[in-house]
XYZ file of C-alpha atoms in Angstrom:
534
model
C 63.128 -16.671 4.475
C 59.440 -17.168 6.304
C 59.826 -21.006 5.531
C 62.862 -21.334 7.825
C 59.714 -20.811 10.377
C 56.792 -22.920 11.483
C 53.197 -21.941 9.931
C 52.082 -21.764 13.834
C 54.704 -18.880 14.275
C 53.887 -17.674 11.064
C 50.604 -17.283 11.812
C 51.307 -15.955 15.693
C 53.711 -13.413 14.222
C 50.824 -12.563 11.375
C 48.951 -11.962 14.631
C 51.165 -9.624 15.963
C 50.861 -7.576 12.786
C 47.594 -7.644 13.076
C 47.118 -6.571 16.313
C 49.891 -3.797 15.691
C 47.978 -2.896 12.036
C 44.599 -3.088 13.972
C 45.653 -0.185 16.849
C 47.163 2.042 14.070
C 43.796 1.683 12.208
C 41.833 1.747 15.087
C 44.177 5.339 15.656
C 43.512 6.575 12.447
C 39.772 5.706 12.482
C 39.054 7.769 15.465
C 41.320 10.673 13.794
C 38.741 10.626 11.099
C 36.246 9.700 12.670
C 36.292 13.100 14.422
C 36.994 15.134 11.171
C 34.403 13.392 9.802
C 32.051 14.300 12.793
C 33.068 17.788 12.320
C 31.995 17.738 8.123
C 28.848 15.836 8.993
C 28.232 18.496 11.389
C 28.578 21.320 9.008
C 27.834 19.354 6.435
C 24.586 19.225 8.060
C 24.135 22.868 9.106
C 24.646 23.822 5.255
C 22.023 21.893 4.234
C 19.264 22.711 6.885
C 20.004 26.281 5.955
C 19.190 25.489 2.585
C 16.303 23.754 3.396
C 14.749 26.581 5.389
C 16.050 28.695 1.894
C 13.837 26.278 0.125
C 10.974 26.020 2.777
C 10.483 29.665 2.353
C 11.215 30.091 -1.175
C 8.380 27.443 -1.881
C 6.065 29.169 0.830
C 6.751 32.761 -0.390
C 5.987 31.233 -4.071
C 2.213 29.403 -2.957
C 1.501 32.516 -1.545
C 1.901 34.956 -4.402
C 0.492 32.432 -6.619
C -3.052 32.240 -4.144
C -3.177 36.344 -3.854
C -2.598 36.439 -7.538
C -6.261 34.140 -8.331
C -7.573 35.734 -5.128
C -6.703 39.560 -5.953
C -8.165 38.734 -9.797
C -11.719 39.376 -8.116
C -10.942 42.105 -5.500
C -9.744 44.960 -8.757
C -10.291 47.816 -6.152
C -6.457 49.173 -5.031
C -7.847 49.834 -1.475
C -10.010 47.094 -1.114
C -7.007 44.386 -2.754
C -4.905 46.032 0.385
C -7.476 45.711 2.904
C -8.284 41.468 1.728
C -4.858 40.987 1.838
C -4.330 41.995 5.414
C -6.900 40.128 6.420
C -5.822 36.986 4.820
C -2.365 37.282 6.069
C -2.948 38.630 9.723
C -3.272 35.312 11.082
C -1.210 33.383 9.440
C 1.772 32.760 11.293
C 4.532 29.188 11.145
C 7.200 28.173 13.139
C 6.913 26.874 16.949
C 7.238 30.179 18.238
C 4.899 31.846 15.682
C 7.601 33.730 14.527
C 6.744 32.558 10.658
C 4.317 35.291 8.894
C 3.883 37.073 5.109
C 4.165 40.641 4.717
C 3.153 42.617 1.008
C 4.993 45.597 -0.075
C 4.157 47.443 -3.247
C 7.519 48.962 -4.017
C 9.067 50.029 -0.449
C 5.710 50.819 0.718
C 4.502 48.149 3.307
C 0.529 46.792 2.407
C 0.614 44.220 4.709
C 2.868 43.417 7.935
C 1.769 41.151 10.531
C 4.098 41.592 13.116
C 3.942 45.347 12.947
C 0.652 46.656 11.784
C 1.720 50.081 12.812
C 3.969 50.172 9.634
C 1.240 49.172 7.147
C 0.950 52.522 4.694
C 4.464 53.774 5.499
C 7.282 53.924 2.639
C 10.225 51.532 4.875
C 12.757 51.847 1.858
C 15.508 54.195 3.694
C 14.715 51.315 7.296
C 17.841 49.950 8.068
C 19.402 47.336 10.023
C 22.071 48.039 12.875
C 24.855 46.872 10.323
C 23.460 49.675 7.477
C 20.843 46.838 5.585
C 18.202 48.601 4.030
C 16.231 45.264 4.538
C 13.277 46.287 2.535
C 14.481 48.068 -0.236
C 16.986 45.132 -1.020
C 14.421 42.860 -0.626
C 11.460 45.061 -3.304
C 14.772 44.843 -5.758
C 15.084 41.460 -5.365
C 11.256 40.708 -6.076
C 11.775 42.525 -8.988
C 14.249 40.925 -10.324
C 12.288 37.578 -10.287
C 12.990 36.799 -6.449
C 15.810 36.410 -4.082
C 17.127 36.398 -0.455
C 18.263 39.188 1.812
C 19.895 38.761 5.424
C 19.481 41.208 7.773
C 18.759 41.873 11.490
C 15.557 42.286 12.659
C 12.712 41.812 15.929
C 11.143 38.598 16.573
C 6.884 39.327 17.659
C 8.648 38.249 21.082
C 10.871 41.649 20.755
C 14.296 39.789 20.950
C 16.507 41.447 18.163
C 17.813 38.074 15.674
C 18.949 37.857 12.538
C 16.764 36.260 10.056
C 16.659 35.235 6.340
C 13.778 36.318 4.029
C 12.399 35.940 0.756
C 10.797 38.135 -1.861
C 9.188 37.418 -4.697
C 6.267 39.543 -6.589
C 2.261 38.489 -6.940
C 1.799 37.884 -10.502
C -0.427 40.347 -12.440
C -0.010 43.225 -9.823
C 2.835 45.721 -8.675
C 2.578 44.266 -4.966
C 5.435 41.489 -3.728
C 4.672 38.930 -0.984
C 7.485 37.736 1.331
C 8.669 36.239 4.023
C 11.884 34.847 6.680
C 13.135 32.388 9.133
C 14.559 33.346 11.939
C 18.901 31.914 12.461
C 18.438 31.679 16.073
C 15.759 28.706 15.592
C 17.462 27.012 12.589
C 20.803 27.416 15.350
C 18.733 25.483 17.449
C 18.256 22.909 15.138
C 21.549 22.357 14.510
C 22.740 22.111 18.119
C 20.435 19.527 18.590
C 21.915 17.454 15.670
C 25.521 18.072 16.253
C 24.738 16.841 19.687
C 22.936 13.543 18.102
C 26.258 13.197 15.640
C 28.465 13.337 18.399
C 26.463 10.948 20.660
C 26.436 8.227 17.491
C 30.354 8.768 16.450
C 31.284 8.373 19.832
C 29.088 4.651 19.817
C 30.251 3.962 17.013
C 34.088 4.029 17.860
C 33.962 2.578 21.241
C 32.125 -0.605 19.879
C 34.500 -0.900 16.918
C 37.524 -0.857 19.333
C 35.233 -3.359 21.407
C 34.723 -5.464 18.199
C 38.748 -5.345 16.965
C 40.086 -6.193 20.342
C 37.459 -9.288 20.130
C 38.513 -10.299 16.643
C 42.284 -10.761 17.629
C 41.700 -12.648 20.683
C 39.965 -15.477 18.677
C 42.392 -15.231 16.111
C 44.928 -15.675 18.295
C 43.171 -19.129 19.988
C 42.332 -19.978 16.200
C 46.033 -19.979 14.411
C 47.481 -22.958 16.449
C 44.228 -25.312 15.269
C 44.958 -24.028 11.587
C 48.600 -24.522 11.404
C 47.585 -28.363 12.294
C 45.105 -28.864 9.693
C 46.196 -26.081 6.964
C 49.401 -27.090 5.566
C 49.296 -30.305 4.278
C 45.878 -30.323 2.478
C 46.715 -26.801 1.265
C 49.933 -28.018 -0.085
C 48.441 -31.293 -1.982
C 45.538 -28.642 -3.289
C 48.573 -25.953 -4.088
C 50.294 -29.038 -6.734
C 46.548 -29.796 -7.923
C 45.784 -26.077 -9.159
C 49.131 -25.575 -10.724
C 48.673 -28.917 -12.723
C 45.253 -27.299 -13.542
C 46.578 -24.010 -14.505
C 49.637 -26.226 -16.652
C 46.713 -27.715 -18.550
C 46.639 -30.946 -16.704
C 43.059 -32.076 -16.332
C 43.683 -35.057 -15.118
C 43.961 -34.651 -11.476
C 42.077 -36.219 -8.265
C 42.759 -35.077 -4.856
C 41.852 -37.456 -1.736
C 39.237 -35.254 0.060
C 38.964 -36.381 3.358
C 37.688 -34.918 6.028
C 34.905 -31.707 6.485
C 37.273 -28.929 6.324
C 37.985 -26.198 3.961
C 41.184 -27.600 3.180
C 39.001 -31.263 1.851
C 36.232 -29.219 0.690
C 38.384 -27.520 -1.663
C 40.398 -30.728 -2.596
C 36.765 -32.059 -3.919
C 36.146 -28.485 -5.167
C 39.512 -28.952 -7.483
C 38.141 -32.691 -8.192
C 34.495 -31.422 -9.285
C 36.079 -28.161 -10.815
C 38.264 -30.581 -13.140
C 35.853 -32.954 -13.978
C 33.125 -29.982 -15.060
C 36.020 -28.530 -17.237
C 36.252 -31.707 -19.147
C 32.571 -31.883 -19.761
C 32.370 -27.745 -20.730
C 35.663 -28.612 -23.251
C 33.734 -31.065 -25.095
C 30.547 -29.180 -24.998
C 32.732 -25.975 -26.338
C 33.615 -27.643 -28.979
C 30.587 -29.393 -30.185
C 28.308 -25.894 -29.626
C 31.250 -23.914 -31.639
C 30.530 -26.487 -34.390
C 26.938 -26.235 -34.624
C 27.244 -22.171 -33.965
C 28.882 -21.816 -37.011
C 26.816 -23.806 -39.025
C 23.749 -21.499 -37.788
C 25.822 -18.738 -38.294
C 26.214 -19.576 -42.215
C 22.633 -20.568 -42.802
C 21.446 -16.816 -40.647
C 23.853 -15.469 -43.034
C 22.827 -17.383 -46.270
C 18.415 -16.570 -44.994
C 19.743 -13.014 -44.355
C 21.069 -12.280 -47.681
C 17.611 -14.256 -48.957
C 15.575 -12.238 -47.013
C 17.257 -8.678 -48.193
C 17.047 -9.923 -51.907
C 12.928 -10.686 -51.466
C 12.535 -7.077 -49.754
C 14.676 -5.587 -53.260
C 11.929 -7.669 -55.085
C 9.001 -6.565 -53.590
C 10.141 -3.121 -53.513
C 11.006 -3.215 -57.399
C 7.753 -4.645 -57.772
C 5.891 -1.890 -55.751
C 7.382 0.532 -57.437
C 6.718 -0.753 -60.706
C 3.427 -1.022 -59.869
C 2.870 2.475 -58.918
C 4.627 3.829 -62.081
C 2.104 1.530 -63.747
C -0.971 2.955 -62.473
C 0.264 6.063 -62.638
C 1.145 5.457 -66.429
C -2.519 4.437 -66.826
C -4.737 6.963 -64.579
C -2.440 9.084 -67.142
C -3.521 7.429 -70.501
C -7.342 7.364 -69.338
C -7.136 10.636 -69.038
C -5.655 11.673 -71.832
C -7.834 8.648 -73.920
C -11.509 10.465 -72.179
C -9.963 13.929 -72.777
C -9.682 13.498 -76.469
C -13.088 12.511 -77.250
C -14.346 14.236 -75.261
C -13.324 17.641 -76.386
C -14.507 15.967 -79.597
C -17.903 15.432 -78.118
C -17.923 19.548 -76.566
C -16.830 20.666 -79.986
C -19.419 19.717 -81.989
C -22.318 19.278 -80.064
C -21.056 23.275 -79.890
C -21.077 23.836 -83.369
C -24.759 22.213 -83.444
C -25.691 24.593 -81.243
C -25.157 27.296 -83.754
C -26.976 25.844 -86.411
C -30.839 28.013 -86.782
C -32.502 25.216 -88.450
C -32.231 22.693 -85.160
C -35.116 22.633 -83.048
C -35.570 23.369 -79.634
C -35.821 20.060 -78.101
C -32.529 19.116 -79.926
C -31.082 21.903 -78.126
C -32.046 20.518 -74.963
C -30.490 17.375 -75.583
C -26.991 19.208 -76.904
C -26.806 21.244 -73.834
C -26.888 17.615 -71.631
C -24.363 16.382 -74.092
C -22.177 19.716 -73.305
C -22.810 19.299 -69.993
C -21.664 15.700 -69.593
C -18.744 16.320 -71.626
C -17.735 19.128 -69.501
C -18.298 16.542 -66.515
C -16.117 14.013 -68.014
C -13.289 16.137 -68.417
C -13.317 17.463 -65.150
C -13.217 13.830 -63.750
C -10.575 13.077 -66.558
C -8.272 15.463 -64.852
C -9.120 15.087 -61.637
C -7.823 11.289 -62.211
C -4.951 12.990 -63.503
C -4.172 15.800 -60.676
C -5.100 13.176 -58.368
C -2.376 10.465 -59.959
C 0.325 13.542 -60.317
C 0.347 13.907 -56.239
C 3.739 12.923 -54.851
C 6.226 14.173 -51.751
C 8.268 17.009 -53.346
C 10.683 18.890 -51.272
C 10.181 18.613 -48.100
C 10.979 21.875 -45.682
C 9.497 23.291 -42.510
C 8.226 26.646 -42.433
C 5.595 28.322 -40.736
C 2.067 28.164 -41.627
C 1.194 31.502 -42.646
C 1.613 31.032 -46.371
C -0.594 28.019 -46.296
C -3.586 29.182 -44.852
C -3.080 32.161 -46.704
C -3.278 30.498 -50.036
C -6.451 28.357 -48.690
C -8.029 31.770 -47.101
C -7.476 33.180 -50.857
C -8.663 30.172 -52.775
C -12.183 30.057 -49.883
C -12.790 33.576 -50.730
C -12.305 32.881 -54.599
C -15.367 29.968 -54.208
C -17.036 32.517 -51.463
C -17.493 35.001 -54.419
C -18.516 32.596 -57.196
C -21.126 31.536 -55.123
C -21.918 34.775 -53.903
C -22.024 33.541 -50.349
C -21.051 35.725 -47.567
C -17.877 34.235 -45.054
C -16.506 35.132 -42.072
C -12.919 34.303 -41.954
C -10.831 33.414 -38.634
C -7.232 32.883 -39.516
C -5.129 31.170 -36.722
C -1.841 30.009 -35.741
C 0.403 31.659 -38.656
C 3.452 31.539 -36.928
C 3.086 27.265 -36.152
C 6.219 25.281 -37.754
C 4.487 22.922 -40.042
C 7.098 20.334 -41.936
C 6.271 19.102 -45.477
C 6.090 19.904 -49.141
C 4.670 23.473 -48.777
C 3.210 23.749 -52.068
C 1.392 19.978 -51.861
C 0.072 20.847 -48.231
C -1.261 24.137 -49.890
C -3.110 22.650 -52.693
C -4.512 19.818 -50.196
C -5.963 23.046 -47.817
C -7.146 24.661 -50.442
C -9.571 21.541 -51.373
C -10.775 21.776 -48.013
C -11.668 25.514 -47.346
C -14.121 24.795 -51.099
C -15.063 22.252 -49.439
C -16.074 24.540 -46.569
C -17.400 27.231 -48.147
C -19.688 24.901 -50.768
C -20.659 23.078 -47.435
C -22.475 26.773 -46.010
C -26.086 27.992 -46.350
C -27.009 30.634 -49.058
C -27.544 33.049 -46.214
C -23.463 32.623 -45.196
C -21.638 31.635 -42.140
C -18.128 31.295 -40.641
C -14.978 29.601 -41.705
C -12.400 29.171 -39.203
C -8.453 28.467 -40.289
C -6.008 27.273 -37.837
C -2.204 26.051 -37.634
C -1.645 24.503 -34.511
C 1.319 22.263 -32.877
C 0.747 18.534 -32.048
C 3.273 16.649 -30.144
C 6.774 16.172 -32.318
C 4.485 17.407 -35.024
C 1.947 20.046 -36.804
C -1.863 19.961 -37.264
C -3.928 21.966 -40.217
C -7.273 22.654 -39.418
C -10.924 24.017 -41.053
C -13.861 24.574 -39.515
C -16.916 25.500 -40.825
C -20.477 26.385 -39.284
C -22.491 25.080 -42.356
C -25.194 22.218 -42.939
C -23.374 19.113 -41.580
C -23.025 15.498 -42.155
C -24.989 12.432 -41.058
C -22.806 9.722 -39.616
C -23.749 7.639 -42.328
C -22.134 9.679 -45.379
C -18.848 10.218 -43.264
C -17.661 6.235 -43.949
C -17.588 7.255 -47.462
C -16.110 10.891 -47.926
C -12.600 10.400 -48.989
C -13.830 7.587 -51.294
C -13.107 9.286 -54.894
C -15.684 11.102 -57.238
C -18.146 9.800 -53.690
C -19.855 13.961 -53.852
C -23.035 14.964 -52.140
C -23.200 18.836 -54.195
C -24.904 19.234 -57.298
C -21.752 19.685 -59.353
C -17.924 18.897 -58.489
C -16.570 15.472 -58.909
C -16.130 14.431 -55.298
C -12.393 14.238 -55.562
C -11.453 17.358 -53.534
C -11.335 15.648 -50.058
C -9.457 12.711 -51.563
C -6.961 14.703 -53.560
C -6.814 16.174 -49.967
C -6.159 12.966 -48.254
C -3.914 11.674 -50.649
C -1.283 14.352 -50.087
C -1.607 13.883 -46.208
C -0.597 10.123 -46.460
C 2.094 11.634 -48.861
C 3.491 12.991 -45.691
C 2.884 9.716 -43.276
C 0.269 11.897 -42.064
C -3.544 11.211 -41.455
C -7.142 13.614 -42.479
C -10.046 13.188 -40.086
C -13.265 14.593 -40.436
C -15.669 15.443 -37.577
C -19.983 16.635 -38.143
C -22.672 17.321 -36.232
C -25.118 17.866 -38.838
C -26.593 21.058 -38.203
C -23.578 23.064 -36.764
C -20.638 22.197 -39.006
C -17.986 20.270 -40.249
C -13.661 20.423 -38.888
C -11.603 18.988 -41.059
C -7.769 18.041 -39.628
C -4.965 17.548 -41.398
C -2.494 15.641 -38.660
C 1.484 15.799 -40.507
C 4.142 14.149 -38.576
C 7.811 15.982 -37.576
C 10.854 16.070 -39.474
């Protein structure tokens, strides 16, 4: 029906449903504008209240944290009353210095600014004049980790306002701190900015009714030029885009002229000629993407068959040396015990003389020591991640406190044992962790002077995971033996094999976890055991 009319009229009559659209909206806008006021407005009001809740929440919190550090070196009763009178007398906030502390212990008022006539009295049964007992809500509410009371009550000035307060108590003591803000000045406030959101709503509407009576007047003056120089170019462009849209790519458009309707006529020309070129380009990049996509695919599946490889091949590697530490072992044990058992039965004979003796007892001796390294190869081969489990670490440094005390007595070296951190989640194999603390509380004791000293055992957290620690207060090590201490059979005792630490070490890494050793030769040795999180 709306081509029976001229697009001039068209567009006049569009006009006229603009305009009328424009004064219903412009209606409606001030409607809302004023509800809108009247939410900002209270809006508003709600939130300055509970920034004032906050202001003196915060303040009321600073201060009980200060008296608390300050009262720790006042521990007189009288005396903590008297400082903390004098440290709150003055203090006063607010423009009107209506802003101060005051301390209760229980109802009983320590410390009130504004009234130091009160100070000593019990205030519990004080009431407001609507039936607030003011004080004893607010000692229950600092008791019961802090809150806010409202009640009436006299500003310094002696004008009776209602005001909002804060309680909260002083750590470490049976006093509470608080404090309030008065309505009547947050009221104020609020006046003030309902005034200021009035004054900018009301600016804001009459220019927008300015600005939409503008608009239509130059639309208006502007629809006769673009009936002239709309229709014709925007029918020609019209054909072009639904050839376009049909599939049609081969279209050109005149273009003359500046306008929007010839810009867009060379638009749909450029527009054509680029979705020729992308077509082709489509095509040709969809070719070669799925060629690379075959040959990612094909160096993928290459890449996941090498890792299987060099996996197997780790693995076999590891079953090999483990199969071999196991046979050298077993290979030194047997002459060995060989070696022990008759250089034994030599020993018995009468007729020997003494300086064979002597050289039997080094031939015991060093088969003795080659056994012990024999199986230290193999306990040390054996290690390997069992079950893994958190638990605490009580049983652990129990069974290294046990084991300390077991090489404590042997020796016949007197310890002083510090067991920490029992109840510290420690995740792991519990019974590998245990052997590996074990080697290092010897370790420990071995490493004190015959006249004794101090062992100290400790579980402790350490970020997403657990830390095992032993320190001891014996002889030390120089910087230049620490390079080598978790080498294996590396020992600088008299007997042992030097495999304790590394055993040690060995289970850690089990874990993903890391041992690290720290000296000071002359003062002792700590030994952490660092074990990552489940």
């Amino acid at each position: 029906m709306l081509r029976r009319f001229a697009i001039s009229t068209r567009l006049f009559g569009l006009v006229g449903l603009v305009i009328l659209f424009s004064a219903s909206a412009l209606m409606s806008t001030a409607v809302i504008s004023m509800r809108l006021e009247d939410a900002v407005v209270h809006h508003t009001q709600a939130l300055m209240l509970e920034s004032e809740k906050s202001k003196i929440k915060a303040a009321v919190h600073s201060m009980a944290l200060t008296l608390s550090e300050a009262l720790k070196l006042v521990p007189e009763d009288d005396r903590r009353r008297e400082f903390m009178r004098n440290i709150l007398g003055p203090v006063r906030f607010e423009e009107d210095a209506s802003g101060y502390f005051f301390v209760y212990s229980g109802t009983v008022n320590v410390a009130l600014p504004a009234r130091p006539d009160l100070e000593g009295a019990d205030l519990g049964a004080f009431t407001d004049r609507e039936g607030v007992r003011y004080v004893y809500e607010l000692a229950r509410q600092a008791q019961a980790g802090g809150g806010f009371v409202r009640y009436i009550f006299p500003k310094p000035s002696g004008v009776v306002e209602r005001k909002l307060s804060y309680a909260e108590m002083i750590p470490g003591t049976d006093f509470w701190v608080g404090t309030g803000v008065y309505i009547d000045n947050v009221d104020r406030e609020m006046a003030h900015i309902a005034s200021f959101i009035n004054e900018f709503f009301e600016k804001a509407l009459t220019a927008s009714g300015v600005l939409t009576v503008t608009l239509i007047a130059v639309l208006c003056a502007l629809c006769l030029m673009i009936a002239h120089s709309v229709a014709g170019p925007m029918e020609e462009a019209t054909m072009a885009a639904e050839r376009i849209a049909a599939g049609d790519l081969n279209v050109s458009l005149s273009a003359r002229g500046r306008d929007e309707a010839s810009r867009l006529q060379a638009a749909l020309n450029d527009m054509t000629a680029i979705l020729r070129r992308n077509i082709q380009e489509i095509h040709a990049r969809r070719e070669e993407a799925e060629e690379k996509a075959a040959q990612a695919e094909q160096a993928l599946i290459e890449v996941q068959k090498a890792g299987r490889e060099v996996e197997a091949q780790v693995t076999l590697r590891i079953e090999s040396l483990q199969k071999i530490s196991s046979a050298v072992a077993h290979q030194l044990r047997n002459p060995t015990t060989i070696i022990g058992g008759l250089a034994g039965l030599l020993m018995k004979k009468p007729t020997l003389k003494e300086h064979y003796l002597d050289y039997l007892d080094g031939i015991i001796d060093a088969a003795r020591r080659i056994e012990h390294i024999t199986s230290a190869v193999k306990e040390y081969s054996s290690i390997h991640l069992g079950l893994a489990r958190t638990a605490p670490a009580g049983r652990i440094l129990e069974d290294a406190l046990a084991a300390g005390r077991e090489c404590a007595a042997s020796l016949g070296v007197p310890v002083r044992w510090e067991v920490e951190g029992a109840d510290v989640p420690v995740f792991g194999d519990q019974d590998l962790l245990s052997m590996a603390l074990k080697e290092v509380a010897i370790n420990a004791v071995e490493a004190l002077p015959p006249d004794g000293g101090s062992v100290r055992l400790e579980g402790r957290a350490a970020g997403e995971g657990s830390e095992l620690l032993v320190a001891d207060t014996g002889k030390g090590i120089a910087d230049a033996e620490l390079q080598y201490l978790l080498d294996p059979f590396y020992t600088t005792k008299s007997v042992g094999v030097g495999m304790g630490l590394t055993k040690a070490n060995r289970a850690v890494q089990e874990h993903g976890g890391s041992l690290s050793i720290r000296s000071e030769p002359g003062r002792g040795t700590t030994v952490s055991l660092a074990l990552p999180g489940e």
